mmCIF file of C-alpha atoms in Angstrom:
data_model
loop_
_atom_site.group_PDB
_atom_site.id
_atom_site.type_symbol
_atom_site.label_atom_id
_atom_site.label_comp_id
_atom_site.label_asym_id
_atom_site.label_seq_id
_atom_site.Cartn_x
_atom_site.Cartn_y
_atom_site.Cartn_z
ATOM 1 C CA MET A 1 176.340 -21.588 48.761
ATOM 2 C CA ASN A 2 174.628 -19.538 46.086
ATOM 3 C CA PRO A 3 176.585 -16.254 45.818
ATOM 4 C CA ILE A 4 175.793 -12.994 44.056
ATOM 5 C CA VAL A 5 178.428 -10.311 43.441
ATOM 6 C CA VAL A 6 177.397 -6.668 43.900
ATOM 7 C CA ILE A 7 179.725 -3.740 43.139
ATOM 8 C CA PRO A 8 178.837 -0.493 44.947
ATOM 9 C CA ALA A 9 179.813 2.614 42.965
ATOM 10 C CA ARG A 10 179.413 6.365 43.347
ATOM 11 C CA MET A 11 180.870 9.386 41.587
ATOM 12 C CA ALA A 12 181.580 11.433 44.729
ATOM 13 C CA SER A 13 185.208 10.498 45.364
ATOM 14 C CA THR A 14 187.123 13.328 47.026
ATOM 15 C CA ARG A 15 190.578 12.392 45.704
ATOM 16 C CA LEU A 16 189.491 11.170 42.262
ATOM 17 C CA PRO A 17 186.108 12.654 41.275
ATOM 18 C CA GLY A 18 184.115 10.528 38.847
ATOM 19 C CA LYS A 19 186.279 7.506 39.651
ATOM 20 C CA PRO A 20 183.915 4.741 38.414
ATOM 21 C CA LEU A 21 183.893 6.262 34.914
ATOM 22 C CA ALA A 22 187.619 7.016 34.807
ATOM 23 C CA ASP A 23 189.034 5.687 31.551
ATOM 24 C CA ILE A 24 191.432 2.769 31.770
ATOM 25 C CA ASN A 25 192.729 1.844 28.349
ATOM 26 C CA GLY A 26 189.488 2.682 26.573
ATOM 27 C CA LYS A 27 187.019 1.356 29.137
ATOM 28 C CA PRO A 28 185.511 2.920 32.300
ATOM 29 C CA MET A 29 186.870 1.450 35.506
ATOM 30 C CA ILE A 30 183.437 0.163 36.546
ATOM 31 C CA LEU A 31 183.336 -2.045 33.421
ATOM 32 C CA HIS A 32 186.740 -3.485 34.310
ATOM 33 C CA MET A 33 185.235 -4.395 37.673
ATOM 34 C CA LEU A 34 182.283 -6.056 35.932
ATOM 35 C CA ASP A 35 184.825 -8.120 33.978
ATOM 36 C CA ARG A 36 186.614 -9.157 37.175
ATOM 37 C CA GLY A 37 183.325 -10.223 38.745
ATOM 38 C CA ARG A 38 182.190 -12.178 35.705
ATOM 39 C CA ASP A 39 185.577 -13.841 35.252
ATOM 40 C CA ALA A 40 185.351 -15.244 38.790
ATOM 41 C CA GLY A 41 182.356 -17.329 37.738
ATOM 42 C CA ILE A 42 180.822 -17.609 41.207
ATOM 43 C CA GLY A 43 177.426 -16.085 40.456
ATOM 44 C CA PRO A 44 175.600 -13.173 38.803
ATOM 45 C CA VAL A 45 177.194 -9.730 38.958
ATOM 46 C CA ALA A 46 175.473 -6.352 39.311
ATOM 47 C CA VAL A 47 176.384 -2.757 40.126
ATOM 48 C CA ALA A 48 174.692 -0.805 42.926
ATOM 49 C CA CYS A 49 174.906 2.765 41.630
ATOM 50 C CA ALA A 50 174.543 6.077 43.412
ATOM 51 C CA ASP A 51 174.474 7.991 40.114
ATOM 52 C CA THR A 52 172.573 7.724 36.839
ATOM 53 C CA ALA A 53 175.732 8.143 34.762
ATOM 54 C CA ILE A 54 177.218 4.946 36.229
ATOM 55 C CA ALA A 55 174.005 3.007 35.645
ATOM 56 C CA GLU A 56 173.867 4.168 32.025
ATOM 57 C CA ALA A 57 177.456 3.067 31.366
ATOM 58 C CA VAL A 58 176.841 -0.346 32.916
ATOM 59 C CA ARG A 59 173.597 -0.934 31.040
ATOM 60 C CA ALA A 60 175.097 0.206 27.727
ATOM 61 C CA ALA A 61 177.690 -2.537 28.162
ATOM 62 C CA GLY A 62 175.008 -5.155 28.841
ATOM 63 C CA GLY A 63 175.460 -5.179 32.628
ATOM 64 C CA ARG A 64 172.862 -5.114 35.412
ATOM 65 C CA ALA A 65 172.658 -1.840 37.346
ATOM 66 C CA VAL A 66 170.436 -0.766 40.233
ATOM 67 C CA LEU A 67 170.080 2.872 41.265
ATOM 68 C CA THR A 68 170.262 3.412 45.032
ATOM 69 C CA ASP A 69 169.869 6.403 47.325
ATOM 70 C CA PRO A 70 172.986 8.618 46.965
ATOM 71 C CA ALA A 71 172.747 9.439 50.683
ATOM 72 C CA LEU A 72 173.457 5.879 51.828
ATOM 73 C CA PRO A 73 176.456 5.998 54.185
ATOM 74 C CA SER A 74 178.555 3.063 52.924
ATOM 75 C CA GLY A 75 179.107 0.552 50.175
ATOM 76 C CA SER A 76 177.639 -2.181 52.368
ATOM 77 C CA ASP A 77 174.418 -0.183 52.742
ATOM 78 C CA ARG A 78 174.330 0.347 48.974
ATOM 79 C CA VAL A 79 174.787 -3.376 48.302
ATOM 80 C CA HIS A 80 172.030 -4.231 50.790
ATOM 81 C CA ALA A 81 169.625 -1.741 49.229
ATOM 82 C CA ALA A 82 170.276 -3.059 45.712
ATOM 83 C CA LEU A 83 169.539 -6.626 46.805
ATOM 84 C CA ALA A 84 165.910 -5.710 47.426
ATOM 85 C CA GLU A 85 165.551 -5.321 43.646
ATOM 86 C CA LEU A 86 168.125 -7.870 42.519
ATOM 87 C CA ASP A 87 166.971 -10.765 44.672
ATOM 88 C CA PRO A 88 163.690 -10.106 46.513
ATOM 89 C CA GLU A 89 163.087 -13.863 46.834
ATOM 90 C CA ARG A 90 166.430 -14.202 48.691
ATOM 91 C CA ARG A 91 167.640 -17.071 46.512
ATOM 92 C CA HIS A 92 171.241 -15.921 47.025
ATOM 93 C CA ASP A 93 172.420 -16.731 50.538
ATOM 94 C CA VAL A 94 175.913 -15.197 50.100
ATOM 95 C CA VAL A 95 176.612 -11.643 48.935
ATOM 96 C CA VAL A 96 180.076 -10.578 47.773
ATOM 97 C CA ASN A 97 180.649 -6.843 48.241
ATOM 98 C CA LEU A 98 183.250 -6.085 45.562
ATOM 99 C CA GLN A 99 184.714 -2.601 45.780
ATOM 100 C CA GLY A 100 184.591 -0.739 42.497
ATOM 101 C CA ASP A 101 188.193 0.472 42.518
ATOM 102 C CA PHE A 102 190.189 -2.777 42.301
ATOM 103 C CA PRO A 103 190.642 -3.153 38.515
ATOM 104 C CA THR A 104 193.846 -5.170 39.013
ATOM 105 C CA LEU A 105 192.066 -7.835 41.084
ATOM 106 C CA ASP A 106 192.760 -11.437 40.161
ATOM 107 C CA PRO A 107 189.271 -13.005 39.807
ATOM 108 C CA ALA A 108 190.593 -15.939 41.830
ATOM 109 C CA GLY A 109 190.327 -13.609 44.829
ATOM 110 C CA LEU A 110 186.534 -13.631 44.528
ATOM 111 C CA ARG A 111 186.507 -17.394 44.502
ATOM 112 C CA LEU A 112 188.754 -17.312 47.563
ATOM 113 C CA VAL A 113 186.787 -14.751 49.585
ATOM 114 C CA ILE A 114 183.769 -17.048 49.926
ATOM 115 C CA THR A 115 185.814 -19.982 51.272
ATOM 116 C CA PRO A 116 185.753 -18.896 54.953
ATOM 117 C CA LEU A 117 181.979 -19.361 54.808
ATOM 118 C CA ASN A 118 182.464 -23.106 54.458
ATOM 119 C CA ASP A 119 182.698 -22.906 58.259
ATOM 120 C CA PRO A 120 179.096 -22.390 59.469
ATOM 121 C CA ALA A 121 180.392 -20.408 62.462
ATOM 122 C CA VAL A 122 181.833 -17.663 60.197
ATOM 123 C CA ASP A 123 179.544 -14.748 59.297
ATOM 124 C CA ILE A 124 181.771 -12.781 56.913
ATOM 125 C CA GLY A 125 184.690 -13.720 54.673
ATOM 126 C CA THR A 126 187.417 -11.340 53.591
ATOM 127 C CA LEU A 127 190.968 -11.358 52.162
ATOM 128 C CA VAL A 128 194.436 -10.592 53.498
ATOM 129 C CA VAL A 129 197.876 -10.482 51.892
ATOM 130 C CA PRO A 130 201.313 -10.480 53.545
ATOM 131 C CA ILE A 131 202.955 -7.166 54.409
ATOM 132 C CA ASN A 132 206.554 -7.392 53.258
ATOM 133 C CA ASP A 133 207.435 -3.703 53.396
ATOM 134 C CA GLU A 134 207.886 -1.890 56.706
ATOM 135 C CA GLN A 135 206.659 1.308 55.082
ATOM 136 C CA GLU A 136 203.332 -0.390 54.358
ATOM 137 C CA ALA A 137 203.140 -1.515 57.974
ATOM 138 C CA VAL A 138 203.242 2.071 59.240
ATOM 139 C CA THR A 139 201.076 3.626 56.500
ATOM 140 C CA GLU A 140 197.590 4.435 57.819
ATOM 141 C CA SER A 141 195.837 3.757 54.522
ATOM 142 C CA PHE A 142 197.084 0.146 54.578
ATOM 143 C CA VAL A 143 194.649 -1.487 56.985
ATOM 144 C CA LYS A 144 196.136 -4.288 59.068
ATOM 145 C CA ALA A 145 194.318 -7.439 60.189
ATOM 146 C CA ALA A 146 195.281 -9.167 63.422
ATOM 147 C CA CYS A 147 194.983 -12.833 62.475
ATOM 148 C CA ALA A 148 197.246 -15.863 62.798
ATOM 149 C CA PHE A 149 197.422 -18.740 60.339
ATOM 150 C CA ARG A 150 198.287 -22.136 61.734
ATOM 151 C CA PRO A 151 200.882 -24.114 59.742
ATOM 152 C CA GLY A 152 199.398 -25.103 56.411
ATOM 153 C CA ALA A 153 196.163 -23.156 56.988
ATOM 154 C CA THR A 154 194.765 -20.694 54.446
ATOM 155 C CA ILE A 155 191.982 -19.279 56.646
ATOM 156 C CA ALA A 156 192.185 -17.595 60.058
ATOM 157 C CA LEU A 157 189.751 -15.645 62.215
ATOM 158 C CA ALA A 158 190.205 -11.884 62.410
ATOM 159 C CA LEU A 159 190.617 -10.686 65.985
ATOM 160 C CA TYR A 160 190.983 -6.980 65.164
ATOM 161 C CA PHE A 161 191.647 -4.498 62.358
ATOM 162 C CA SER A 162 193.679 -1.327 62.723
ATOM 163 C CA ARG A 163 195.539 1.363 60.840
ATOM 164 C CA LEU A 164 198.469 0.769 63.187
ATOM 165 C CA PRO A 165 201.087 -1.968 62.516
ATOM 166 C CA ILE A 166 199.519 -4.806 64.526
ATOM 167 C CA PRO A 167 200.175 -7.316 66.020
ATOM 168 C CA TRP A 168 203.237 -6.517 68.102
ATOM 169 C CA GLY A 169 206.380 -8.666 68.032
ATOM 170 C CA PRO A 170 208.167 -10.696 65.374
ATOM 171 C CA GLY A 171 206.137 -12.592 62.797
ATOM 172 C CA PRO A 172 203.989 -11.950 59.745
ATOM 173 C CA ARG A 173 201.647 -8.998 59.421
ATOM 174 C CA TRP A 174 198.627 -8.975 57.146
ATOM 175 C CA HIS A 175 197.232 -6.239 54.921
ATOM 176 C CA HIS A 176 193.440 -6.328 54.724
ATOM 177 C CA VAL A 177 191.933 -6.287 51.227
ATOM 178 C CA GLY A 178 188.491 -4.720 51.590
ATOM 179 C CA ILE A 179 186.375 -7.276 49.744
ATOM 180 C CA TYR A 180 183.703 -9.053 51.780
ATOM 181 C CA ALA A 181 181.538 -12.146 51.402
ATOM 182 C CA TYR A 182 178.544 -11.823 53.718
ATOM 183 C CA ARG A 183 176.023 -14.428 54.603
ATOM 184 C CA ARG A 184 172.777 -12.751 53.603
ATOM 185 C CA THR A 185 171.565 -12.792 57.204
ATOM 186 C CA ALA A 186 174.863 -11.285 58.398
ATOM 187 C CA LEU A 187 174.547 -8.386 55.938
ATOM 188 C CA ASP A 188 170.983 -7.757 57.157
ATOM 189 C CA ARG A 189 172.264 -7.679 60.714
ATOM 190 C CA PHE A 190 175.287 -5.516 59.887
ATOM 191 C CA VAL A 191 173.455 -2.677 58.118
ATOM 192 C CA ALA A 192 170.848 -2.556 60.910
ATOM 193 C CA LEU A 193 173.539 -1.777 63.493
ATOM 194 C CA PRO A 194 174.589 1.783 64.338
ATOM 195 C CA PRO A 195 178.251 2.704 63.796
ATOM 196 C CA SER A 196 180.222 1.293 66.716
ATOM 197 C CA LEU A 197 182.677 3.007 69.029
ATOM 198 C CA LEU A 198 185.798 1.350 67.629
ATOM 199 C CA GLU A 199 184.531 1.729 64.069
ATOM 200 C CA ARG A 200 184.345 5.492 64.591
ATOM 201 C CA ARG A 201 187.712 5.609 66.323
ATOM 202 C CA GLU A 202 189.604 3.676 63.626
ATOM 203 C CA SER A 203 187.308 4.681 60.719
ATOM 204 C CA LEU A 204 186.933 0.988 59.799
ATOM 205 C CA GLU A 205 183.401 -0.342 59.358
ATOM 206 C CA GLN A 206 184.405 -4.002 59.770
ATOM 207 C CA LEU A 207 184.971 -3.301 63.465
ATOM 208 C CA ARG A 208 181.213 -2.827 63.804
ATOM 209 C CA ALA A 209 180.790 -6.500 62.964
ATOM 210 C CA LEU A 210 183.452 -7.638 65.426
ATOM 211 C CA GLU A 211 182.063 -5.475 68.212
ATOM 212 C CA ASP A 212 178.640 -7.049 67.696
ATOM 213 C CA GLY A 213 180.106 -10.530 68.035
ATOM 214 C CA MET A 214 180.207 -11.520 64.373
ATOM 215 C CA ARG A 215 183.036 -13.762 63.202
ATOM 216 C CA ILE A 216 185.142 -12.663 60.244
ATOM 217 C CA GLY A 217 187.240 -15.295 58.489
ATOM 218 C CA CYS A 218 190.317 -14.151 56.560
ATOM 219 C CA ALA A 219 191.492 -16.058 53.481
ATOM 220 C CA ARG A 220 195.127 -15.439 52.588
ATOM 221 C CA MET A 221 196.396 -14.462 49.144
ATOM 222 C CA GLU A 222 200.024 -14.033 48.202
ATOM 223 C CA HIS A 223 199.411 -10.939 46.082
ATOM 224 C CA GLY A 224 196.464 -8.582 46.229
ATOM 225 C CA PRO A 225 195.100 -5.773 44.053
ATOM 226 C CA PHE A 226 195.845 -2.125 44.672
ATOM 227 C CA GLY A 227 193.016 0.345 45.042
ATOM 228 C CA VAL A 228 192.656 3.315 42.701
ATOM 229 C CA ASP A 229 192.223 6.405 44.875
ATOM 230 C CA THR A 230 194.372 9.077 43.200
ATOM 231 C CA PRO A 231 195.367 10.162 39.666
ATOM 232 C CA GLU A 232 198.719 8.454 40.285
ATOM 233 C CA ASP A 233 196.958 5.182 41.159
ATOM 234 C CA LEU A 234 194.929 5.515 37.956
ATOM 235 C CA GLU A 235 198.061 5.812 35.834
ATOM 236 C CA ARG A 236 199.541 2.812 37.608
ATOM 237 C CA ALA A 237 196.406 0.754 36.901
ATOM 238 C CA ARG A 238 196.481 1.746 33.233
ATOM 239 C CA ALA A 239 200.077 0.618 32.928
ATOM 240 C CA TRP A 240 199.509 -2.617 34.854
ATOM 241 C CA LEU A 241 196.450 -3.649 32.856
ATOM 242 C CA ALA A 242 198.076 -2.742 29.550
ATOM 243 C CA SER A 243 200.984 -5.060 30.293
ATOM 244 C CA ALA A 244 199.286 -7.846 32.259
ATOM 245 C CA ARG A 245 195.913 -8.470 30.639
ATOM 246 C CA PRO A 246 194.737 -9.004 27.074
ATOM 247 C CA ALA A 247 192.257 -6.477 25.774
ATOM 248 C CA ARG A 248 188.560 -7.391 26.207
ATOM 249 C CA ALA A 249 185.631 -6.210 24.146
#
């Protein structure tokens, strides 16, 4: 595999406007995400920007930024569009779509997310973490993955994703962490598809892939990052990074 990491970013967040440039301990959040991508060491890292201000911040810090159409409907579409400039020769056969609001991500998660693609039958890799809190299980914003890990296994196929607490019955439940490793051909196929019926119903784009017959492999982590979606999340990220990580230039 020859991966590339692309971080889609746009300023138009409804709950936290200007989120990519939100300051976290002296550095915009998007630059923290560049650090996470670089620290993983799996391939080059770039930002697919919807806004000039994000591109300017990334370039000023020595990063690679590509401006994309602000009207693109999703991060996956933004990543795909940026690849036309980043890798027109298609040397990279795996594309990691790293969300731009996970500044507490352990870079080991990016090394882990590509591992399901060691199976040639898997089209897309993603991450899950255990749900240990019943409140999380019933919270709509915590997306659940229906997957089952055999004893000793670290990868399982996703059968469904939902905002409801699935699957039914006793046993572990899994919180989906929205980071994806696409085979390049799978990303081409995915963005060419129209939004699917279940995708619209659950408001979860990964269901489009499942409905079209693609196979999504889930790699399990014990602890995942939390997304920054609100001012409260931002304060939490500032506190976590101040205590858990050394300062970087």
